[in-house]
Short mmCIF file of N, CA and C in Angstrom, two decimals:
data_model
loop_
_atom_site.label_atom_id
_atom_site.label_comp_id
_atom_site.label_asym_id
_atom_site.label_seq_id
_atom_site.Cartn_x
_atom_site.Cartn_y
_atom_site.Cartn_z
N MET A 292 1.33 -1.37 -0.50
CA MET A 292 -0.04 -0.23 0.24
C MET A 292 0.47 1.26 -0.18
N GLU A 293 0.30 2.13 -0.43
CA GLU A 293 0.78 3.89 -0.29
C GLU A 293 0.12 5.00 0.06
N LEU A 294 0.42 5.68 0.70
CA LEU A 294 -0.67 6.83 0.21
C LEU A 294 0.36 8.08 0.27
N ALA A 295 -0.66 9.64 -0.07
CA ALA A 295 -0.01 10.71 -0.61
C ALA A 295 -1.29 11.35 0.46
N VAL A 296 -0.79 12.73 0.48
CA VAL A 296 -1.32 13.73 1.55
C VAL A 296 -0.72 14.70 0.65
N VAL A 297 -1.48 16.03 0.93
CA VAL A 297 -1.19 17.18 -0.28
C VAL A 297 -1.96 18.38 1.04
N ILE A 298 -0.65 19.20 1.54
CA ILE A 298 -0.86 20.40 2.47
C ILE A 298 -0.51 20.68 1.82
N ALA A 299 -0.86 22.15 1.66
CA ALA A 299 -0.43 23.46 0.81
C ALA A 299 0.33 23.95 -0.21
N GLY A 300 0.03 22.70 -0.71
CA GLY A 300 1.04 22.74 -2.05
C GLY A 300 2.34 21.89 -2.18
N ARG A 301 2.02 21.03 -1.05
CA ARG A 301 3.62 20.56 -1.06
C ARG A 301 2.62 18.66 -0.75
N ALA A 302 3.12 17.41 -1.04
CA ALA A 302 2.79 16.23 -0.79
C ALA A 302 3.91 15.29 -0.69
N THR A 303 3.34 14.98 0.55
CA THR A 303 3.98 14.16 1.65
C THR A 303 3.12 12.50 0.76
N ILE A 304 3.84 11.83 0.63
CA ILE A 304 4.13 10.44 0.19
C ILE A 304 4.57 9.41 1.54
N LYS A 305 3.84 8.19 1.47
CA LYS A 305 4.19 7.14 1.81
C LYS A 305 4.38 6.10 0.70
N ARG A 306 5.12 5.06 1.40
CA ARG A 306 5.35 3.82 0.14
C ARG A 306 5.60 3.08 0.72
N ASN A 307 5.26 1.26 0.60
CA ASN A 307 5.86 0.32 0.67
C ASN A 307 4.81 -0.10 2.08
N LEU A 308 3.84 0.57 2.48
CA LEU A 308 3.45 0.27 3.40
C LEU A 308 2.42 -1.55 3.98
N GLY A 309 2.83 -1.86 3.52
CA GLY A 309 2.62 -3.35 3.63
C GLY A 309 1.82 -3.99 3.60
N PRO A 310 0.69 -4.94 3.12
CA PRO A 310 0.26 -5.23 2.41
C PRO A 310 -1.59 -4.17 3.23
N GLY A 311 -2.98 -4.59 2.22
CA GLY A 311 -3.62 -3.90 2.54
C GLY A 311 -5.04 -3.00 1.42
N THR A 312 -6.24 -3.61 1.71
CA THR A 312 -7.05 -3.25 0.56
C THR A 312 -6.80 -1.81 0.49
N GLY A 313 -7.67 -1.17 -0.63
CA GLY A 313 -7.91 -0.20 -0.70
C GLY A 313 -8.28 0.76 -0.02
N MET A 314 -9.51 0.22 1.42
CA MET A 314 -9.66 0.73 2.02
C MET A 314 -8.99 1.27 3.03
N ASP A 315 -8.31 0.29 3.86
CA ASP A 315 -6.84 0.30 4.08
C ASP A 315 -6.74 1.68 3.77
N ALA A 316 -6.07 1.48 2.64
CA ALA A 316 -5.21 2.48 2.32
C ALA A 316 -5.87 4.02 2.36
N GLU A 317 -6.90 4.17 2.04
CA GLU A 317 -7.98 5.22 2.24
C GLU A 317 -7.83 5.91 3.58
N TRP A 318 -7.88 4.70 4.60
CA TRP A 318 -7.70 5.20 5.87
C TRP A 318 -6.03 5.91 6.06
N LEU A 319 -5.91 5.03 6.35
CA LEU A 319 -4.25 5.57 6.48
C LEU A 319 -4.07 6.85 5.85
N ALA A 320 -4.32 6.96 4.29
CA ALA A 320 -4.58 8.17 4.14
C ALA A 320 -5.01 9.12 5.40
N LEU A 321 -6.09 9.26 5.54
CA LEU A 321 -7.01 10.03 5.88
C LEU A 321 -6.14 10.60 7.75
N ILE A 322 -6.16 9.77 8.17
CA ILE A 322 -4.89 9.12 9.40
C ILE A 322 -3.93 10.20 9.67
N GLU A 323 -3.30 10.06 8.19
CA GLU A 323 -1.75 10.75 7.94
C GLU A 323 -2.06 12.06 7.80
N ALA A 324 -3.54 12.66 6.61
CA ALA A 324 -3.94 14.08 7.18
C ALA A 324 -4.33 14.01 7.96
N MET A 325 -4.56 14.15 8.91
CA MET A 325 -4.74 14.27 10.23
C MET A 325 -4.18 14.80 10.50
N ARG A 326 -2.59 14.12 11.45
CA ARG A 326 -1.44 14.40 11.77
C ARG A 326 -0.99 15.62 11.58
N LEU A 327 -1.25 15.10 9.72
CA LEU A 327 -0.25 16.24 8.85
C LEU A 327 -1.11 18.20 9.69
N ALA A 328 -2.37 17.75 9.88
CA ALA A 328 -2.84 19.22 10.05
C ALA A 328 -2.53 19.24 11.58
N HIS A 329 -2.33 18.66 12.63
CA HIS A 329 -2.44 18.73 13.82
C HIS A 329 -0.86 18.87 13.65
N GLN A 330 0.13 18.30 13.24
CA GLN A 330 1.90 18.60 13.26
C GLN A 330 1.28 20.24 12.90
N HIS A 331 0.73 20.67 11.43
CA HIS A 331 0.98 21.89 10.86
C HIS A 331 -0.08 22.78 11.82
N ASP A 332 -0.13 23.08 13.07
CA ASP A 332 -0.94 23.55 13.60
C ASP A 332 -1.83 24.26 12.66
N LEU A 333 -2.75 23.91 11.73
CA LEU A 333 -3.84 24.26 11.19
C LEU A 333 -4.93 24.46 11.48
N THR A 334 -5.89 25.31 11.25
CA THR A 334 -6.99 25.67 12.08
C THR A 334 -7.67 25.69 11.00
N ASP A 335 -9.41 25.24 11.99
CA ASP A 335 -10.74 24.77 10.91
C ASP A 335 -10.15 24.37 9.90
N PRO A 336 -9.18 22.80 9.37
CA PRO A 336 -8.53 22.27 8.39
C PRO A 336 -9.82 21.57 7.69
N VAL A 337 -9.97 21.90 6.19
CA VAL A 337 -11.10 20.30 5.99
C VAL A 337 -9.61 19.48 4.86
N LEU A 338 -10.25 18.48 5.61
CA LEU A 338 -9.76 17.22 4.84
C LEU A 338 -10.73 16.74 3.80
N LEU A 339 -10.57 16.35 2.69
CA LEU A 339 -10.56 16.01 1.11
C LEU A 339 -10.02 14.92 1.32
N GLY A 340 -11.33 13.73 0.56
CA GLY A 340 -10.86 11.94 0.35
C GLY A 340 -11.67 11.68 -1.00
N ASP A 341 -11.09 11.20 -1.96
CA ASP A 341 -12.05 10.65 -3.06
C ASP A 341 -12.27 9.56 -2.57
N ALA A 342 -12.37 8.39 -1.65
CA ALA A 342 -13.32 7.06 -1.17
C ALA A 342 -14.37 7.60 0.00
N ALA A 343 -15.38 7.69 -1.60
CA ALA A 343 -17.53 8.50 -0.73
C ALA A 343 -17.01 7.26 0.62
N ALA A 344 -16.61 6.28 0.57
CA ALA A 344 -17.19 5.12 1.87
C ALA A 344 -16.56 5.36 3.54
N VAL A 345 -14.90 5.98 2.45
CA VAL A 345 -14.40 5.65 4.52
C VAL A 345 -14.65 7.63 5.23
N ILE A 346 -15.33 8.39 4.38
CA ILE A 346 -15.40 9.76 4.34
C ILE A 346 -16.74 9.25 5.38
N ALA A 347 -18.03 8.72 4.08
CA ALA A 347 -18.81 8.46 5.02
C ALA A 347 -18.48 8.16 6.18
N GLN A 348 -17.67 6.95 6.70
CA GLN A 348 -18.04 6.10 8.53
C GLN A 348 -17.52 7.01 8.58
N ALA A 349 -15.74 7.97 8.08
CA ALA A 349 -14.98 8.56 9.24
C ALA A 349 -16.21 10.34 9.98
N ASN A 350 -17.33 10.44 9.04
CA ASN A 350 -18.24 11.33 9.17
C ASN A 350 -19.25 10.52 10.48
N GLY A 351 -19.39 9.58 10.41
CA GLY A 351 -20.27 8.78 11.14
C GLY A 351 -21.04 8.26 10.13
N SER A 352 -21.86 8.61 8.98
CA SER A 352 -23.48 8.58 8.58
C SER A 352 -23.47 7.30 8.27
N VAL A 353 -22.04 6.66 8.03
CA VAL A 353 -22.24 5.01 7.77
C VAL A 353 -21.55 4.49 8.85
N ARG A 354 -22.27 2.85 8.78
CA ARG A 354 -21.09 2.41 9.55
C ARG A 354 -19.91 1.87 9.47
N CYS A 355 -18.97 1.89 10.18
CA CYS A 355 -17.43 1.63 9.50
C CYS A 355 -18.10 -0.03 9.85
N PRO A 356 -17.22 -0.92 8.31
CA PRO A 356 -17.42 -2.58 9.02
C PRO A 356 -16.11 -2.87 10.13
N PRO A 357 -16.60 -4.14 9.98
CA PRO A 357 -15.48 -4.19 11.53
C PRO A 357 -14.49 -4.96 11.14
N ALA A 358 -13.84 -5.04 9.81
CA ALA A 358 -12.07 -4.74 9.19
C ALA A 358 -11.92 -3.61 8.99
N TYR A 359 -12.38 -2.50 9.21
CA TYR A 359 -11.80 -1.25 9.25
C TYR A 359 -12.06 -0.80 10.77
N LEU A 360 -12.81 -0.79 11.76
CA LEU A 360 -12.93 -0.46 13.00
C LEU A 360 -11.35 0.45 13.69
N HIS A 361 -10.72 -0.85 13.32
CA HIS A 361 -9.47 -0.45 14.01
C HIS A 361 -8.85 0.98 13.30
N HIS A 362 -8.55 1.12 11.80
CA HIS A 362 -8.51 2.83 11.51
C HIS A 362 -9.21 3.51 12.54
N MET A 363 -10.00 2.87 12.05
CA MET A 363 -11.31 4.76 12.46
C MET A 363 -11.17 4.89 14.67
N GLN A 364 -10.65 4.07 15.15
CA GLN A 364 -10.14 4.07 15.96
C GLN A 364 -9.26 4.68 16.35
N ALA A 365 -8.12 4.22 15.49
CA ALA A 365 -6.41 5.21 15.76
C ALA A 365 -7.18 7.12 15.23
N PHE A 366 -7.86 7.08 14.42
CA PHE A 366 -8.76 8.15 13.80
C PHE A 366 -8.80 9.10 14.98
N ARG A 367 -10.02 8.57 14.80
CA ARG A 367 -10.73 9.54 16.25
C ARG A 367 -10.10 9.97 17.40
N ALA A 368 -8.44 8.32 17.41
CA ALA A 368 -7.77 9.00 19.14
C ALA A 368 -6.86 9.79 18.65
N LEU A 369 -6.12 10.69 17.33
CA LEU A 369 -5.54 11.45 17.18
C LEU A 369 -5.57 12.98 17.86
N PRO A 370 -4.76 13.22 18.37
CA PRO A 370 -5.14 15.03 18.29
C PRO A 370 -5.76 15.46 17.27
N ARG A 371 -6.34 16.47 17.70
CA ARG A 371 -6.89 17.25 16.92
C ARG A 371 -6.60 18.97 16.62
N PRO A 372 -6.48 19.14 14.85
CA PRO A 372 -6.59 21.00 15.28
C PRO A 372 -6.94 21.83 15.69
N ALA A 373 -6.65 22.76 16.19
CA ALA A 373 -7.65 24.16 16.18
C ALA A 373 -8.50 23.78 15.80
N GLY A 374 -9.83 24.16 15.85
CA GLY A 374 -11.07 24.33 15.49
C GLY A 374 -12.13 23.43 15.15
N ARG A 375 -12.31 24.02 14.26
CA ARG A 375 -13.12 22.57 13.60
C ARG A 375 -13.27 21.84 12.13
N VAL A 376 -12.85 20.44 12.16
CA VAL A 376 -12.49 19.55 11.16
C VAL A 376 -13.27 19.68 10.75
N ARG A 377 -13.30 19.59 9.77
CA ARG A 377 -14.46 19.55 8.26
C ARG A 377 -14.08 17.70 7.08
N ILE A 378 -14.14 17.05 7.07
CA ILE A 378 -13.72 15.32 5.91
C ILE A 378 -15.00 15.61 5.32
N ARG A 379 -14.51 15.62 3.62
CA ARG A 379 -14.89 16.03 2.31
C ARG A 379 -14.59 15.11 1.56
N TYR A 380 -16.23 14.97 1.22
CA TYR A 380 -15.32 13.71 -0.24
C TYR A 380 -15.07 14.59 -1.19
N VAL A 381 -14.59 14.47 -2.82
CA VAL A 381 -14.01 15.13 -3.96
C VAL A 381 -13.59 14.37 -5.12
N LYS A 382 -14.75 14.08 -6.24
CA LYS A 382 -13.75 13.22 -7.47
C LYS A 382 -12.38 12.85 -7.06
N ARG A 383 -12.11 11.76 -7.56
CA ARG A 383 -10.88 11.16 -8.02
C ARG A 383 -10.04 12.40 -8.93
N THR A 384 -10.89 12.84 -9.73
CA THR A 384 -10.09 14.56 -10.26
C THR A 384 -9.97 15.52 -9.83
N GLN A 385 -9.73 15.67 -9.02
CA GLN A 385 -10.15 16.42 -7.60
C GLN A 385 -9.67 16.50 -7.07
N ASN A 386 -8.64 15.47 -6.28
CA ASN A 386 -7.70 15.19 -5.34
C ASN A 386 -6.33 15.38 -5.39
N LEU A 387 -6.33 16.01 -5.34
CA LEU A 387 -4.43 16.55 -5.79
C LEU A 387 -3.71 15.41 -4.87
N ALA A 388 -3.82 15.10 -3.52
CA ALA A 388 -2.44 13.32 -3.61
C ALA A 388 -3.24 12.53 -4.53
N GLY A 389 -4.54 11.71 -4.98
CA GLY A 389 -4.51 11.01 -5.67
C GLY A 389 -3.61 10.90 -7.15
N ILE A 390 -4.01 12.53 -8.05
CA ILE A 390 -3.26 13.40 -8.96
C ILE A 390 -1.96 13.22 -8.53
N ALA A 391 -0.54 12.89 -7.40
CA ALA A 391 0.14 13.12 -7.21
C ALA A 391 0.60 11.48 -7.38
N LEU A 392 0.25 10.42 -6.75
CA LEU A 392 0.67 9.12 -6.64
C LEU A 392 0.53 8.81 -7.54
N ALA A 393 -0.64 9.14 -9.11
CA ALA A 393 -0.50 8.46 -10.10
C ALA A 393 0.34 9.03 -10.59
N ARG A 394 0.88 10.58 -10.98
CA ARG A 394 2.27 10.06 -11.43
C ARG A 394 3.12 9.87 -11.45
N LEU A 395 3.15 9.18 -10.30
CA LEU A 395 4.39 8.48 -9.44
C LEU A 395 4.63 7.61 -10.42
N HIS A 396 3.34 7.06 -10.33
CA HIS A 396 3.21 5.46 -11.31
C HIS A 396 3.30 5.30 -13.09
N GLU A 397 3.57 6.80 -13.20
CA GLU A 397 3.28 6.96 -14.76
C GLU A 397 5.10 7.13 -15.65
N ARG A 398 5.43 7.23 -14.10
CA ARG A 398 7.14 7.40 -14.50
C ARG A 398 8.00 5.78 -14.66
#
């Protein structure tokens, strides 16, 4: 698995994260985004992702499958950035982190 997170135009890419599903990778990306938002002292961050199921689970609008509960628990246990954290779905074509990963694979 691998993940990418873009904050302020800078991509953070982590590769070789071990085996897992696409849903695992999406959860790991959301966890990394929250960590980085806190680390960068962002206020009122908006975390964007193109995995509608993970976004809905993180927002609590749908039940998280048992296989991914450990990711949700890790996400909820993270320190939060200041202000209101919003988690939003975007189309894959609008996801800068996804685009960064895709470009790596084109090379």
